[in-house]
Structure formats: structure tokens, C-alpha cells
mmCIF file of C-alpha atoms in Angstrom:
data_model
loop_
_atom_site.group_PDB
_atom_site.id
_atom_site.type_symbol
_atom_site.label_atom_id
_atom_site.label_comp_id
_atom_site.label_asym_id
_atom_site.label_seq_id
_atom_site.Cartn_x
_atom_site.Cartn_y
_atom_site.Cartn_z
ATOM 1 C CA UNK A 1 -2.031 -15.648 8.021
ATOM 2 C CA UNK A 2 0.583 -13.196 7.563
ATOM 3 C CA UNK A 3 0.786 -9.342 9.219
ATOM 4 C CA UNK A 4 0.802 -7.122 6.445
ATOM 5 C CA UNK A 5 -1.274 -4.376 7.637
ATOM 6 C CA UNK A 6 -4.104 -5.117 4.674
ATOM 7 C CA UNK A 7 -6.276 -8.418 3.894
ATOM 8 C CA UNK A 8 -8.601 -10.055 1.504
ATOM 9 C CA UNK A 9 -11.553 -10.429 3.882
ATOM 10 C CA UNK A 10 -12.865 -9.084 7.176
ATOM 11 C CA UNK A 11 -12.238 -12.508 9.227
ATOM 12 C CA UNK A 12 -8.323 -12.338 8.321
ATOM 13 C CA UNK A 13 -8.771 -8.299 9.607
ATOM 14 C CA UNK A 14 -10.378 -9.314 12.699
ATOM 15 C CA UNK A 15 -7.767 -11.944 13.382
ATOM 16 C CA UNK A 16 -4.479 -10.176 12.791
ATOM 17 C CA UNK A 17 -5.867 -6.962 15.284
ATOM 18 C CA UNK A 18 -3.614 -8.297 18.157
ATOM 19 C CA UNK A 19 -1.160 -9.022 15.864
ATOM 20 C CA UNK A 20 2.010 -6.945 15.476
ATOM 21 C CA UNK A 21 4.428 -6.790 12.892
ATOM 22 C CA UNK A 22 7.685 -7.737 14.913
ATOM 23 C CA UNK A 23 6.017 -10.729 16.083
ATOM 24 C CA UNK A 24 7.266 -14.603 15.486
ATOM 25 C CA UNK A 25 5.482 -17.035 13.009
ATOM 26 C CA UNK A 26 4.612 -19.264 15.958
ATOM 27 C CA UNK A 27 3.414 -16.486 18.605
ATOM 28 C CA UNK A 28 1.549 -14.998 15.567
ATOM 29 C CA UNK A 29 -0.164 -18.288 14.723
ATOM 30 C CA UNK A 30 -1.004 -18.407 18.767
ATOM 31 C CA UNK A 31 -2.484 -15.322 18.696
ATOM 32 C CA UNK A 32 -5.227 -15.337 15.625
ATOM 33 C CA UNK A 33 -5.731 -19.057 16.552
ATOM 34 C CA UNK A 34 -7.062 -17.870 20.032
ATOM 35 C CA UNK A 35 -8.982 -15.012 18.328
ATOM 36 C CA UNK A 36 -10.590 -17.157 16.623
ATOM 37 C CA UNK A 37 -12.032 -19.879 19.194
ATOM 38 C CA UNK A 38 -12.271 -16.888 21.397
ATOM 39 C CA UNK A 39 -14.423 -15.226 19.013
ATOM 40 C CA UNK A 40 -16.339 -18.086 17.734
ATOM 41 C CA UNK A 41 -17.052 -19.276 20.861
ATOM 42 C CA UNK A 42 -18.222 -16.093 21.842
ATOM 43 C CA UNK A 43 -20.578 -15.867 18.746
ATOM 44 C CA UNK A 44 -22.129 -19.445 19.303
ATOM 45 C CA UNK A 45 -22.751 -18.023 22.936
ATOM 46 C CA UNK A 46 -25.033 -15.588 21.786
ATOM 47 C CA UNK A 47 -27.169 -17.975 19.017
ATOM 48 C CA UNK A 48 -27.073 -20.708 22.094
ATOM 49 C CA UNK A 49 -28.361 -18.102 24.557
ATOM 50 C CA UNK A 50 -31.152 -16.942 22.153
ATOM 51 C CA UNK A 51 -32.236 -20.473 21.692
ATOM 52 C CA UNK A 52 -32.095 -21.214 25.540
ATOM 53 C CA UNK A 53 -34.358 -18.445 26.408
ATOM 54 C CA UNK A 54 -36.759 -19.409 23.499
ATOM 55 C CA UNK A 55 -37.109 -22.800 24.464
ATOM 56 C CA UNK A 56 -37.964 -21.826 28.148
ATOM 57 C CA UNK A 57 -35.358 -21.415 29.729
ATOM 58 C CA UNK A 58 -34.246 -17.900 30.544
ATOM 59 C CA UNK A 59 -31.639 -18.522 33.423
ATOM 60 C CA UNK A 60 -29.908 -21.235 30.812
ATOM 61 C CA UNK A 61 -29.736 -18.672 28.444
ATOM 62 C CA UNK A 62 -28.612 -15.616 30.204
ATOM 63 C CA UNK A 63 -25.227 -17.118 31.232
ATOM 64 C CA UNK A 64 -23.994 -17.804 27.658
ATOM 65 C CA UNK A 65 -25.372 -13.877 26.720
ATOM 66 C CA UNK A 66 -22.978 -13.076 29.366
ATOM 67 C CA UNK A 67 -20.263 -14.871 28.790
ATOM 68 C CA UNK A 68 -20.184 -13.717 25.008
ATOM 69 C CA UNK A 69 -20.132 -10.118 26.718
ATOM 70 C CA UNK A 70 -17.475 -10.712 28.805
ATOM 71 C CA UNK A 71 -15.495 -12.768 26.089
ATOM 72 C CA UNK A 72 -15.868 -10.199 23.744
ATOM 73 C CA UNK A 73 -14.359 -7.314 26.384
ATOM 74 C CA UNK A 74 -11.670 -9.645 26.549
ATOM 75 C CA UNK A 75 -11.052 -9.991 22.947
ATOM 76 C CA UNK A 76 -11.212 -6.090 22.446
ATOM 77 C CA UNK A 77 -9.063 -5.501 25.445
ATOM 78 C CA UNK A 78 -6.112 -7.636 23.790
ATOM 79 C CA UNK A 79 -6.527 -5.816 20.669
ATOM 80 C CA UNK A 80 -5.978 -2.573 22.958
ATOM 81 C CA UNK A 81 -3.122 -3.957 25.094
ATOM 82 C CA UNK A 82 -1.758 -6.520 23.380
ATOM 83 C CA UNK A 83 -1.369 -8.677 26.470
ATOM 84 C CA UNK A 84 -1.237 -11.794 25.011
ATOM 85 C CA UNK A 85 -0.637 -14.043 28.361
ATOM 86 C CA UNK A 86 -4.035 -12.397 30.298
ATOM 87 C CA UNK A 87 -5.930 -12.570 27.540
ATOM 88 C CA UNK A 88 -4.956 -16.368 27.224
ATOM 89 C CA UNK A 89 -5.820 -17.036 30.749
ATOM 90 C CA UNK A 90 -9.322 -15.226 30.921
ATOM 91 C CA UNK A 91 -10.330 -17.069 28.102
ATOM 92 C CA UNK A 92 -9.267 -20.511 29.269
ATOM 93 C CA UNK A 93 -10.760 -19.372 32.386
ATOM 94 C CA UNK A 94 -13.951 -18.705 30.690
ATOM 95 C CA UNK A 95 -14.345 -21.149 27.867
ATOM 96 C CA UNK A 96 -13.739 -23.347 31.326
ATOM 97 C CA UNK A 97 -16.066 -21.999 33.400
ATOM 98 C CA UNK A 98 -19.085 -21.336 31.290
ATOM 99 C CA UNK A 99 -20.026 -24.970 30.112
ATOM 100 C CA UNK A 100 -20.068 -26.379 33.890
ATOM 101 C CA UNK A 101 -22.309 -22.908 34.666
ATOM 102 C CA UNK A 102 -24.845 -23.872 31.703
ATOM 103 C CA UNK A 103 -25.119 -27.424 32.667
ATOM 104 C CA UNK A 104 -25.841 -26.378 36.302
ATOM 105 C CA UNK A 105 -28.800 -24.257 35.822
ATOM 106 C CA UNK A 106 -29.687 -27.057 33.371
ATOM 107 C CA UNK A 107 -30.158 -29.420 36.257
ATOM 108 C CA UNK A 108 -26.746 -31.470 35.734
ATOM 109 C CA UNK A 109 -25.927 -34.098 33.697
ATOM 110 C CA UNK A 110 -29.117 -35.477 32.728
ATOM 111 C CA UNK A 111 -29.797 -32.211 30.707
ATOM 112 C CA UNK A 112 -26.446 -30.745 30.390
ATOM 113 C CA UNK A 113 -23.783 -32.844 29.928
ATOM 114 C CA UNK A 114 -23.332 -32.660 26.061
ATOM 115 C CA UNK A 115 -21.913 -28.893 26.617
ATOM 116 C CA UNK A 116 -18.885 -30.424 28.274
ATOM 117 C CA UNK A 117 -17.674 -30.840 24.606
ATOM 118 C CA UNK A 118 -16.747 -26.741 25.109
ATOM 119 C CA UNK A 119 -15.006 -27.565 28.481
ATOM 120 C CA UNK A 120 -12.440 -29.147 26.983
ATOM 121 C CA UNK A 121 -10.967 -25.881 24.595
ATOM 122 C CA UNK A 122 -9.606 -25.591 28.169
ATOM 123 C CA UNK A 123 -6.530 -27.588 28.162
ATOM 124 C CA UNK A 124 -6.560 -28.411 24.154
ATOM 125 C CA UNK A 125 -5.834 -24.336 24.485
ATOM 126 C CA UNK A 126 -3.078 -24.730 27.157
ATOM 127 C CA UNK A 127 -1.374 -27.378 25.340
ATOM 128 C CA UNK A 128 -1.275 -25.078 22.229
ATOM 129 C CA UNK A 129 -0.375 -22.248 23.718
ATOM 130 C CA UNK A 130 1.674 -22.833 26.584
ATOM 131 C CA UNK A 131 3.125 -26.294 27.456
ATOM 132 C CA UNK A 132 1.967 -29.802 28.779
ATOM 133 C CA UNK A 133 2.297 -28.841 32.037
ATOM 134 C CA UNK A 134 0.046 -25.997 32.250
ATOM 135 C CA UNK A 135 -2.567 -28.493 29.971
ATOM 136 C CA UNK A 136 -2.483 -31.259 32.793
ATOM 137 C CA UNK A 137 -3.166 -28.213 35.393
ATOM 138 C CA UNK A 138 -5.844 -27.175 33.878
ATOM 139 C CA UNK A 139 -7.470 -30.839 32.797
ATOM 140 C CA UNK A 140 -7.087 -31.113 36.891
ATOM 141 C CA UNK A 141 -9.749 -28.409 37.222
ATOM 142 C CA UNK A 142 -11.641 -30.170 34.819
ATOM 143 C CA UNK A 143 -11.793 -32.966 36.314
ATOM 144 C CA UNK A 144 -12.060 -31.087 39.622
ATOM 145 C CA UNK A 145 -14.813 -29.467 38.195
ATOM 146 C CA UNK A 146 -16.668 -32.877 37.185
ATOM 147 C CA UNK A 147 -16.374 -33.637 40.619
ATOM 148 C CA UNK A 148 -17.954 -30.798 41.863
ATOM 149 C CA UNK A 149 -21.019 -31.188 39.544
ATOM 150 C CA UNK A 150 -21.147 -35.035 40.661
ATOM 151 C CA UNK A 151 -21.370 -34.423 44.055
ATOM 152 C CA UNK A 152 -23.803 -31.339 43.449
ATOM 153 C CA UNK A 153 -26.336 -33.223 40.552
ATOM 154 C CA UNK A 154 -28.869 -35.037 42.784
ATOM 155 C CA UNK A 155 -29.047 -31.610 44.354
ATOM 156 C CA UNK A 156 -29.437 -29.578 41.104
ATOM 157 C CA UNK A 157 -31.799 -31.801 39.329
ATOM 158 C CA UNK A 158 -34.194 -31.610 42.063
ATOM 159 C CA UNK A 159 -33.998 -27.703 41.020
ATOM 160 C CA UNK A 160 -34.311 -27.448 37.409
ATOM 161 C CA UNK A 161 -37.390 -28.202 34.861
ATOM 162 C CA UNK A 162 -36.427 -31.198 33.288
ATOM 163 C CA UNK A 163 -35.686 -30.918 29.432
ATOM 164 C CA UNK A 164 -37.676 -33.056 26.780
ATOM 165 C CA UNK A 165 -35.776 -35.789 25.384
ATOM 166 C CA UNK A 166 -35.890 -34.656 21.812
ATOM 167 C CA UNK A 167 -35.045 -31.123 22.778
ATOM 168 C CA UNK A 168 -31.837 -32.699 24.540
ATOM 169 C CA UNK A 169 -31.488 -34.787 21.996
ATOM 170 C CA UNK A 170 -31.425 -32.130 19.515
ATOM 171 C CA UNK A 171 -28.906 -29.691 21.549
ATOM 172 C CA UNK A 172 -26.447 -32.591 21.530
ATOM 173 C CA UNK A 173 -26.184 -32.516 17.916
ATOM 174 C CA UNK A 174 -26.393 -28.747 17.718
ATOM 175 C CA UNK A 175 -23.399 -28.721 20.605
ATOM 176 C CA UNK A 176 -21.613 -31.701 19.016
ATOM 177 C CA UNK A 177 -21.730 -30.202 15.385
ATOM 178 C CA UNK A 178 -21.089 -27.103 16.075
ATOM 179 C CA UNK A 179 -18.007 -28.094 18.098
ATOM 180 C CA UNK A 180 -16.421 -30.201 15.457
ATOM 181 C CA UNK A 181 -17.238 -27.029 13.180
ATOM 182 C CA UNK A 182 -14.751 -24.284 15.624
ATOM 183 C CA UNK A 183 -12.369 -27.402 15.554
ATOM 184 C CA UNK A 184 -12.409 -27.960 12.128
ATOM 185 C CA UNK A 185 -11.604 -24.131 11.547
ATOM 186 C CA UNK A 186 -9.132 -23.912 14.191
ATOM 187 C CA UNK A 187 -6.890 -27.202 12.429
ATOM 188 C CA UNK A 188 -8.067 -25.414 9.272
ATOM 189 C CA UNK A 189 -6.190 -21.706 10.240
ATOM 190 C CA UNK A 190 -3.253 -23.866 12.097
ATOM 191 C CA UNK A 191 -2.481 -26.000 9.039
ATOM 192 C CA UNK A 192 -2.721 -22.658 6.526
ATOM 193 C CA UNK A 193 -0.700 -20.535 8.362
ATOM 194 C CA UNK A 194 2.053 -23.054 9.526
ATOM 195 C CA UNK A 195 2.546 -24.080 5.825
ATOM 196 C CA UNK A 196 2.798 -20.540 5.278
ATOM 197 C CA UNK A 197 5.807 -20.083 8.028
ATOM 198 C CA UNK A 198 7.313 -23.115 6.669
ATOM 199 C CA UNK A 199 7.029 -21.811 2.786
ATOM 200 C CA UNK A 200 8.367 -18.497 4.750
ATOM 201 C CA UNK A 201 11.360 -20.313 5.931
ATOM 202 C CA UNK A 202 12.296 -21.986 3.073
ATOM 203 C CA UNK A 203 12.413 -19.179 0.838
ATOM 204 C CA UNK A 204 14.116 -17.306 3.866
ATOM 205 C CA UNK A 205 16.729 -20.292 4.078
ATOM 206 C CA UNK A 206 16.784 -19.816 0.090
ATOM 207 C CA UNK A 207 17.888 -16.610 -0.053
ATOM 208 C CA UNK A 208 20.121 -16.828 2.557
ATOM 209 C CA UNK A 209 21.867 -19.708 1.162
ATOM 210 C CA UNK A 210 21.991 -17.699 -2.169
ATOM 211 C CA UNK A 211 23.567 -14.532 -0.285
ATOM 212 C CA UNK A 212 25.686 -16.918 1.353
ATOM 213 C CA UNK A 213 27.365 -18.234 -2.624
ATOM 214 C CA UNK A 214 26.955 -14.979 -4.478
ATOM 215 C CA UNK A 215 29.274 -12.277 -4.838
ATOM 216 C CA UNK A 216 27.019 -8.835 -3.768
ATOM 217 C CA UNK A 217 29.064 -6.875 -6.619
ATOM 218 C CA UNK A 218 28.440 -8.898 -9.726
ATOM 219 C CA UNK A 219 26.129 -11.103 -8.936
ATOM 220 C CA UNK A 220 28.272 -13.927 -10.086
ATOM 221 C CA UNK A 221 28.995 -17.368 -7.594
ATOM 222 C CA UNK A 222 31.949 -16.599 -5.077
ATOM 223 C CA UNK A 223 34.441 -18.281 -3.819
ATOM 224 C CA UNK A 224 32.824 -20.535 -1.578
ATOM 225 C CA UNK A 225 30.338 -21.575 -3.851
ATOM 226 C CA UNK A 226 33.182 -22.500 -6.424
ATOM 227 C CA UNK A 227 34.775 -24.527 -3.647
ATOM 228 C CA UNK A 228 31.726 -26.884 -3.947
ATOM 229 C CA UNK A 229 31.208 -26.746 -7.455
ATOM 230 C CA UNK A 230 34.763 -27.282 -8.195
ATOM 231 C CA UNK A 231 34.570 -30.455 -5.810
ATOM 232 C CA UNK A 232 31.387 -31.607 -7.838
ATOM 233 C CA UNK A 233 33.205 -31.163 -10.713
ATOM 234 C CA UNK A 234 36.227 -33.719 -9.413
ATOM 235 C CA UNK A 235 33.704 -36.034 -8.836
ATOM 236 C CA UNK A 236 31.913 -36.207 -12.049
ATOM 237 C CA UNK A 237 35.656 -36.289 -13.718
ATOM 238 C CA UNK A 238 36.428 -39.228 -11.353
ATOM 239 C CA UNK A 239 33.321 -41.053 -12.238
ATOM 240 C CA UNK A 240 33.383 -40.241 -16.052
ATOM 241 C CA UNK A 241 37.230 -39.952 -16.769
ATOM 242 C CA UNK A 242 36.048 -36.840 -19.109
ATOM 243 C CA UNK A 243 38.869 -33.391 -18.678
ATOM 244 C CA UNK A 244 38.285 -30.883 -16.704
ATOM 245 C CA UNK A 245 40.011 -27.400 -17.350
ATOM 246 C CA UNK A 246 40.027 -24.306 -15.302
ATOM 247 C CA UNK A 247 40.587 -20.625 -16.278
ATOM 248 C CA UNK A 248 41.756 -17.368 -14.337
ATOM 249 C CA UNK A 249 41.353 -13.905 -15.485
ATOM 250 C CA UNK A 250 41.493 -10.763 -14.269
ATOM 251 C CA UNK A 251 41.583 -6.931 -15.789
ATOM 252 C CA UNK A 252 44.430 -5.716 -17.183
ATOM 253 C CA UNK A 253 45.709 -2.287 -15.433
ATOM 254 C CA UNK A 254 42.345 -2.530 -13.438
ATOM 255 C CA UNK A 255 44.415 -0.388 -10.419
ATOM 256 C CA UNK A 256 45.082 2.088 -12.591
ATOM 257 C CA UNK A 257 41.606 2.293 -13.520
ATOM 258 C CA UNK A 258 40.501 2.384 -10.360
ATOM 259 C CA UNK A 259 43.037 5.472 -9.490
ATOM 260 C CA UNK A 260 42.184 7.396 -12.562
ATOM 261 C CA UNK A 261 38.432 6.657 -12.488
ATOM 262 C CA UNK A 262 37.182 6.098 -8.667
ATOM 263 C CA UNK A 263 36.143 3.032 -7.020
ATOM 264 C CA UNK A 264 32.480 3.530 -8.108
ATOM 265 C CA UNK A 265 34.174 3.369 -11.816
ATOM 266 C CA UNK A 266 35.971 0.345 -11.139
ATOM 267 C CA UNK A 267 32.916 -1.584 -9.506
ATOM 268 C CA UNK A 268 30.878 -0.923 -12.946
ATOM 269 C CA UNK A 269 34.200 -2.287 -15.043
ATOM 270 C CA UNK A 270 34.130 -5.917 -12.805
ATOM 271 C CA UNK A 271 30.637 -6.260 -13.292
ATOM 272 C CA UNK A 272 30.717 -5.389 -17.131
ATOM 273 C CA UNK A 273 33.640 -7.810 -17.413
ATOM 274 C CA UNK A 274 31.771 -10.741 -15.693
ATOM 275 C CA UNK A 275 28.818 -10.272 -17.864
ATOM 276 C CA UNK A 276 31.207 -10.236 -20.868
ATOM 277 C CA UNK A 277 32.538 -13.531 -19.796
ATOM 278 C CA UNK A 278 29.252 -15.353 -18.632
ATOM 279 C CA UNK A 279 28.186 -14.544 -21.834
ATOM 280 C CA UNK A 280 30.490 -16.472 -23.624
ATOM 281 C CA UNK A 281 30.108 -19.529 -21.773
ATOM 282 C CA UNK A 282 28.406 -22.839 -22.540
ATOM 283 C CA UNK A 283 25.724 -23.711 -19.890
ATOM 284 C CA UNK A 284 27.940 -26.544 -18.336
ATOM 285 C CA UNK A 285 30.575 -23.762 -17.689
ATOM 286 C CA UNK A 286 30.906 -22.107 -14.359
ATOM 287 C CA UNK A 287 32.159 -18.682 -13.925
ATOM 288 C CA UNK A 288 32.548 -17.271 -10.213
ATOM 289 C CA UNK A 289 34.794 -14.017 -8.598
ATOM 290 C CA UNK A 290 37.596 -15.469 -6.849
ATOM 291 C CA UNK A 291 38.522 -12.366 -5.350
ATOM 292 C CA UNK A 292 39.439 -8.552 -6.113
ATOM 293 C CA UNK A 293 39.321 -7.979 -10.106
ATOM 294 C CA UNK A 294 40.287 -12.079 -10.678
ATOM 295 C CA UNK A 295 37.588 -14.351 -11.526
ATOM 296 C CA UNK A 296 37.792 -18.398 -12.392
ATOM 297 C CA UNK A 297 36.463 -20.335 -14.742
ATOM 298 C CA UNK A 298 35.250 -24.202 -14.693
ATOM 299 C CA UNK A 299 35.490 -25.919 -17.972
ATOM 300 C CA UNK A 300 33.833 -29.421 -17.547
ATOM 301 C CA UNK A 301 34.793 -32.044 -20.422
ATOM 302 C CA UNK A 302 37.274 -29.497 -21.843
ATOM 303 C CA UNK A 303 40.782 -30.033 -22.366
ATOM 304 C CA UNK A 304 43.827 -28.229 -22.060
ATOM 305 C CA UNK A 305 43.312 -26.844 -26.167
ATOM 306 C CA UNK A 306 39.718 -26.542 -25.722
ATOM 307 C CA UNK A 307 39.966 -24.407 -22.955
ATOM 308 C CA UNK A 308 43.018 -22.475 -24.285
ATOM 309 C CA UNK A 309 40.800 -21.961 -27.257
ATOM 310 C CA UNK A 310 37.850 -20.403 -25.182
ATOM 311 C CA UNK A 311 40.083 -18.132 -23.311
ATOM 312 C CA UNK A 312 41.225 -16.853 -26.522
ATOM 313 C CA UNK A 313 37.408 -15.774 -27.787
ATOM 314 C CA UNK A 314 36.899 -14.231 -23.970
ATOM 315 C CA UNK A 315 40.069 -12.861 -24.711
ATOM 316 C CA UNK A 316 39.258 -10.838 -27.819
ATOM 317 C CA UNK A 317 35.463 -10.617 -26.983
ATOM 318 C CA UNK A 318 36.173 -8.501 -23.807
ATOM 319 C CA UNK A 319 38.544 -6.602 -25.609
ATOM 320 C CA UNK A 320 35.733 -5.437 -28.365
ATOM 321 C CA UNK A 321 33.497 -4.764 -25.426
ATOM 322 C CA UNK A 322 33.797 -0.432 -24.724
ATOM 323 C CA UNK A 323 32.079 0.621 -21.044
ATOM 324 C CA UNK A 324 29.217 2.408 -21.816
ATOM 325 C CA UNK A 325 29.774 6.191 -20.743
ATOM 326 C CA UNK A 326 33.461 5.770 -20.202
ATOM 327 C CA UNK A 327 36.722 5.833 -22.552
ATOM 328 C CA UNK A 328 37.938 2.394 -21.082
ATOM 329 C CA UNK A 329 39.506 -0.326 -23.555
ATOM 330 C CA UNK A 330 39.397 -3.360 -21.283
ATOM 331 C CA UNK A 331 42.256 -6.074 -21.929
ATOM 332 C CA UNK A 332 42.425 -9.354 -19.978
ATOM 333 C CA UNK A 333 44.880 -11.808 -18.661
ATOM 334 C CA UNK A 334 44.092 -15.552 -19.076
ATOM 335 C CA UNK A 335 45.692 -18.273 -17.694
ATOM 336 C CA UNK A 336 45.142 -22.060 -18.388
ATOM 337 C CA UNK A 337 45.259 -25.280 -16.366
ATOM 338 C CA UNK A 338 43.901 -28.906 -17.407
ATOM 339 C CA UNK A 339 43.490 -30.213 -13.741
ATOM 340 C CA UNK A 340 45.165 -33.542 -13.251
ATOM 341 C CA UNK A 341 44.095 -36.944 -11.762
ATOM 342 C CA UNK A 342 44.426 -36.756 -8.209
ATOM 343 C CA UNK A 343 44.660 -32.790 -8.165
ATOM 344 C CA UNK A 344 43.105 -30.968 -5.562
ATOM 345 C CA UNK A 345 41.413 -27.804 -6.726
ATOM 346 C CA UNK A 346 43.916 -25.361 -5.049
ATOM 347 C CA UNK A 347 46.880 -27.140 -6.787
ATOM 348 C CA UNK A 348 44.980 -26.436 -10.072
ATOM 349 C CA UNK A 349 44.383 -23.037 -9.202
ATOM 350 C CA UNK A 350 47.768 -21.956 -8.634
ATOM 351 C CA UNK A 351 48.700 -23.904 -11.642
ATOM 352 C CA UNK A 352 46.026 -21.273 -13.251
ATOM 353 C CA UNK A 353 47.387 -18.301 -11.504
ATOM 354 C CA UNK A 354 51.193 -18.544 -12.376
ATOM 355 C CA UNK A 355 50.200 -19.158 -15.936
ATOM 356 C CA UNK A 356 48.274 -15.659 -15.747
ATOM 357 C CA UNK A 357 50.581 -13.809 -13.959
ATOM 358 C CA UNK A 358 53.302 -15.529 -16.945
ATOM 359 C CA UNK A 359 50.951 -14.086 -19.165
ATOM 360 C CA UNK A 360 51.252 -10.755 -17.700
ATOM 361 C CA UNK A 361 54.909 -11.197 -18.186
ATOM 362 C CA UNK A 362 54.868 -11.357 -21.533
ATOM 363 C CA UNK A 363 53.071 -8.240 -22.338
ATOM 364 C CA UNK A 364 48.801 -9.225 -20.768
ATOM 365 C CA UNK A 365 45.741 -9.125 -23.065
ATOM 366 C CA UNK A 366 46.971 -12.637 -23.915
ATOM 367 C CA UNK A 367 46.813 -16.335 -22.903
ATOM 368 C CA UNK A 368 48.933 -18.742 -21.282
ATOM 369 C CA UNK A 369 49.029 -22.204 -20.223
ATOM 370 C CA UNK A 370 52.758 -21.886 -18.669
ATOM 371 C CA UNK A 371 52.773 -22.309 -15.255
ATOM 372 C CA UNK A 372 56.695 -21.940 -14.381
ATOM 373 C CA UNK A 373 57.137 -18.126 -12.498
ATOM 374 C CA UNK A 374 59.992 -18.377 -11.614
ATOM 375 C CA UNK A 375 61.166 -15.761 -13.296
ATOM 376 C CA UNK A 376 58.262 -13.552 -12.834
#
């Protein structure tokens, strides 16, 4: 169950009171878990007490009447205060202390022992909540407890009516049933919400990863996530001996654009010119900024022509392509590269770049596959 200040029903509402938005997936699963065997608990305490006093015994009944009040001031006061740790402990302490109480003024074990299925929320709750160690303290005063009630039963039987065996018979599968019930809603709650956290944390990890391999500007891949792709790419080429070509490109003039025009100007021209180019891709193609106003292209199972023939359409396509509200005529740069067996992708990269920049030489808003600069 997530905190989102509104939900679909009133149980969610009444679970997520003493929950606050800043909290943790796991401390906000601890907390509505407890609210909930806290407050069904509590509830069962009231229909047990009822029955108790109905059936003739009004001591019996009184103590889980009270314990639902006092479990219920506790509930409220962690809604108030949001102390998470006392309220923790005062239930414990109660959903502890309350079973041994009934089965006392039942007369011990003969009559009582089935509520000791209650007993043990005790140190299930301490080994959900806190750790192992502070479940084995309090199965000690469990057992303690047990002890106690051992040594004290002769005594207390001697004191109490004694219950009719079908009347015990039937509170042990009242107690037992309604005990798997609160357990079966508890694992029920636990399971829903923590596949909610983890569907939370993928999606988190998702988008991350995504933020992480997109450029912010154009939305296009970045750098590092052509660094992988351009690896996968080597592989596949490896494995099927098909060519692999790679492009660069960049705006032509795109300084003086952004000195005539503004920055703001400039940002709208790079992401009009990588939508130009995406769209003149095949699917298998992968376009991604490399950096500033230059962005490369992966050609898989093109060769040098093929991909010398592409550049030319992106060429003359982003060339036809006006930005809207603006008297810009875009030209582009391309330069060409077929990568060769056994070349790393930043050997075909530069390869790419010098034949750009040689393409700038000669005049831009064309294509080369050169890659000797030296003269440039």
C-alpha cells in the first residue's frame, strides 16, 4: 500500500494514518502491517469479550474489552505522534500479555490454553519488525510466561468455574480460525505491498538506467549508451561477418547560430536536427549525440556505399527541413567510415570525424568518406 494521501477503501485509509510520505517502502510496510494486527486484534477483543460475558463469564470477558480499549489508545496515539518504536512495544507488550491474562481467569490450561495461539504475534511481531534478537527476547518471556502459568494452574483451576467441553471445544476453533484469518491478512498485505516496492524499484531502476543512456536535450541515446551499442554491434559483425558502417554529423555554422540566435535558439535547432535524422533511419539504425552539435550514426549490415548513400538523403533531407518560427536553413556535415575487422569503435570514430571535418574542408553541407586531415 502506497502513501498517496487518497485510497480506494476505508481499510487502506485507516492503515496509511501513521504513515508519512517521506517514509521507506520497508518502514512503511512495518507500519500498516502493525496497524493492522494491532487493529484486528483489537476488534476480535471486543466480539471475544462479548461472547465471554454471554457465556458466563464476566471476569473472562472484561479483560479482552479492556485490552481492545487500551489497544485502540495505542493505535490512535501513533496516528497522533507517529512514534513508531513505542507504539511497537506496547503492542507486543499487550498482544503478549492479554492471552496469558484470559487464560488465567479461565482457570489455566484446561480451559484456556487454545488463546496462546495470540501469544505468539509477540515475537512473530519482533522478528518482523525489529531483528532476531529482540524475537528470541521476547519468545523468553513467553516461555517465561508459560512457566509462570505452570507453576500457578493447580492453583487457578481450583478458582475458576470449569468450562463445558463443547464450549471449549468450540472457542478453540473460533480462536484457531480466527487466528489463521489475521495471519492470512497480514501475509496477504505483506506480499501486496512488497510486490508493490519491488514493481516500485524496478521502474525506479528503469528510469534511472534510461536517464543514465539518454541525452536530457534531445532525447536521443548518449554517448555512453552508444559505447554499448556500438560494442553489440562488433559482436554481431564478428559473429555474422555482415558490414558495419558508422556516420558523424554535426550542424553546419551551428556557433554562429547560436551567437546570432541565443542558446535557447540553438537547443531547439539540435533537437529539430536529431528528429530530422531519426527519421530517416531504418529501425536497425542507431542514432545517439556524441557530444555538443555532433551526433553518430550506427549502420548495421551497411557498407561503405550504402552508408555513403544514406548520409547523402540525411544530407539533403535536413537541408529541406526550415525551423519552425525561425529563418534558419540548416546544412550538415557527414562523414563516413566502414569499420574494419579488428577495429575498436574509437578508431572508427576518428576515422568518421576526420572524414567530416575533410568535408568541412571542402565547402560542408556535403559528404565524405576521406579520412586523411592532414591538411585540414
Amino acid at each position: 500500500m502506497r502513501w498517496t494521501g487518497g485510497h480506494s477503501n476505508p481499510l487502506d485509509w485507516w492503515l496509511n494514518l501513521g504513515v508519512s510520505p517521506q517514509d521507506p517502502p520497508d518502514l512503511r510496510l512495518k507500519k500498516v502491517v502493525m496497524t493492522l494486527v494491532s487493529t484486528g486484534i483489537a476488534t476480535l477483543a471486543i466480539f471475544w469479550g462479548i461472547l465471554y460475558i454471554a457465556t458466563g463469564y464476566p471476569l473472562s470477558g472484561a479483560i479482552p474489552l479492556g485490552y481492545s480499549v487500551v489497544s485502540f489508545a495505542s493505535i490512535l496515539h501513533f496516528f497522533r505522534s507517529k512514534q513508531f518504536d513505542l507504539f511497537c512495544f506496547s503492542q507486543q507488550l499487550l498482544i503478549l500479555i492479554l492471552p496469558f491474562a484470559l487464560m488465567w481467569s479461565l482457570g489455566g490450561f484446561a480451559n484456556g490454553s487454545v488463546v496462546m495461539i495470540w501469544a505468539f504475534f509477540a515475537p512473530l511481531a519482533a522478528l518482523f519488525f525489529l531483528d532476531l534478537e529482540a524475537a528470541r527476547r521476547w519468545f523468553i518471556a513467553f516461555i517465561a510466561l508459560l512457566i509462570v502459568s505452570a507453576i500457578l494452574d493447580s492453583w487457578l483451576q481450583g478458582l475458576a468455574r470449569p468450562m463445558p467441553t463443547t464450549l471449549n471445544t468450540l472457542y478453540f476453533l473460533m480462536n484457531m480460525g480466527m487466528g489463521f484469518i489475521l495471519i492470512s491478512l497480514v501475509l496477504y498485505y505483506f506480499v501486496k505491498d512488497r510486490n508493490k516496492a519491488y514493481r516500485e524499484l524496478e521502474q525506479t531502476q528503469e528510469h534511472i538506467h534510461h536517464m543514465m543512456m539518454t541525452d536530457p536535450l534531445t532525447g536521443m541515446p548518449n554517448r555512453r549508451h552508444l559505447e554499448q551499442r556500438f560494442n553489440e554491434e562488433l559482436d554481431r559483425k564478428q559473429r555474422y561477418g555482415e558490414p558495419l558502417s558508422v556516420l558523424m554529423t554535426d550542424v553546419d555554422f551551428f556557433k554562429t547560430i547560436n551567437d546570432r540566435y541565443g542558446h535557447a535558439v540553438g537547443d531547439e535547432v539540435l533537437k529539430a536536427f536529431a528528429k530530422t535524422l531519426q527519421g530517416g533511419l531504418r529501425s536497425s539504425d542507431f542514432l545517439a549525440r556524441y557530444g555538443g552539435e555532433e551526433f553518430i550514426v550506427l549502420l548495421p549490415a551497411s557498407d561503405l556505399d550504402a552508408a555513403r548513400n544514406l548520409a547523402e538523403r540525411l544530407r539533403k533531407t535536413v537541408k529541406s527541413t526550415p525551423i519552425e518560427g525561425y529563418d534558419i536553413q540548416l546544412t550538415s556535415s557527414f562523414g563516413v567510415a566502414e569499420v574494419q575487422t579488428g577495429e575498436s569503435p574509437e578508431q572508427a570514430i576518428s576515422r568518421a570525424d576526420k572524414a567530416m571535418y575533410n568535408a568541412k574542408h571542402e565547402g560542408r553541407d556535403q559528404v565524405s568518406s576521406k579520412d586523411d586531415s592532414a591538411h585540414i
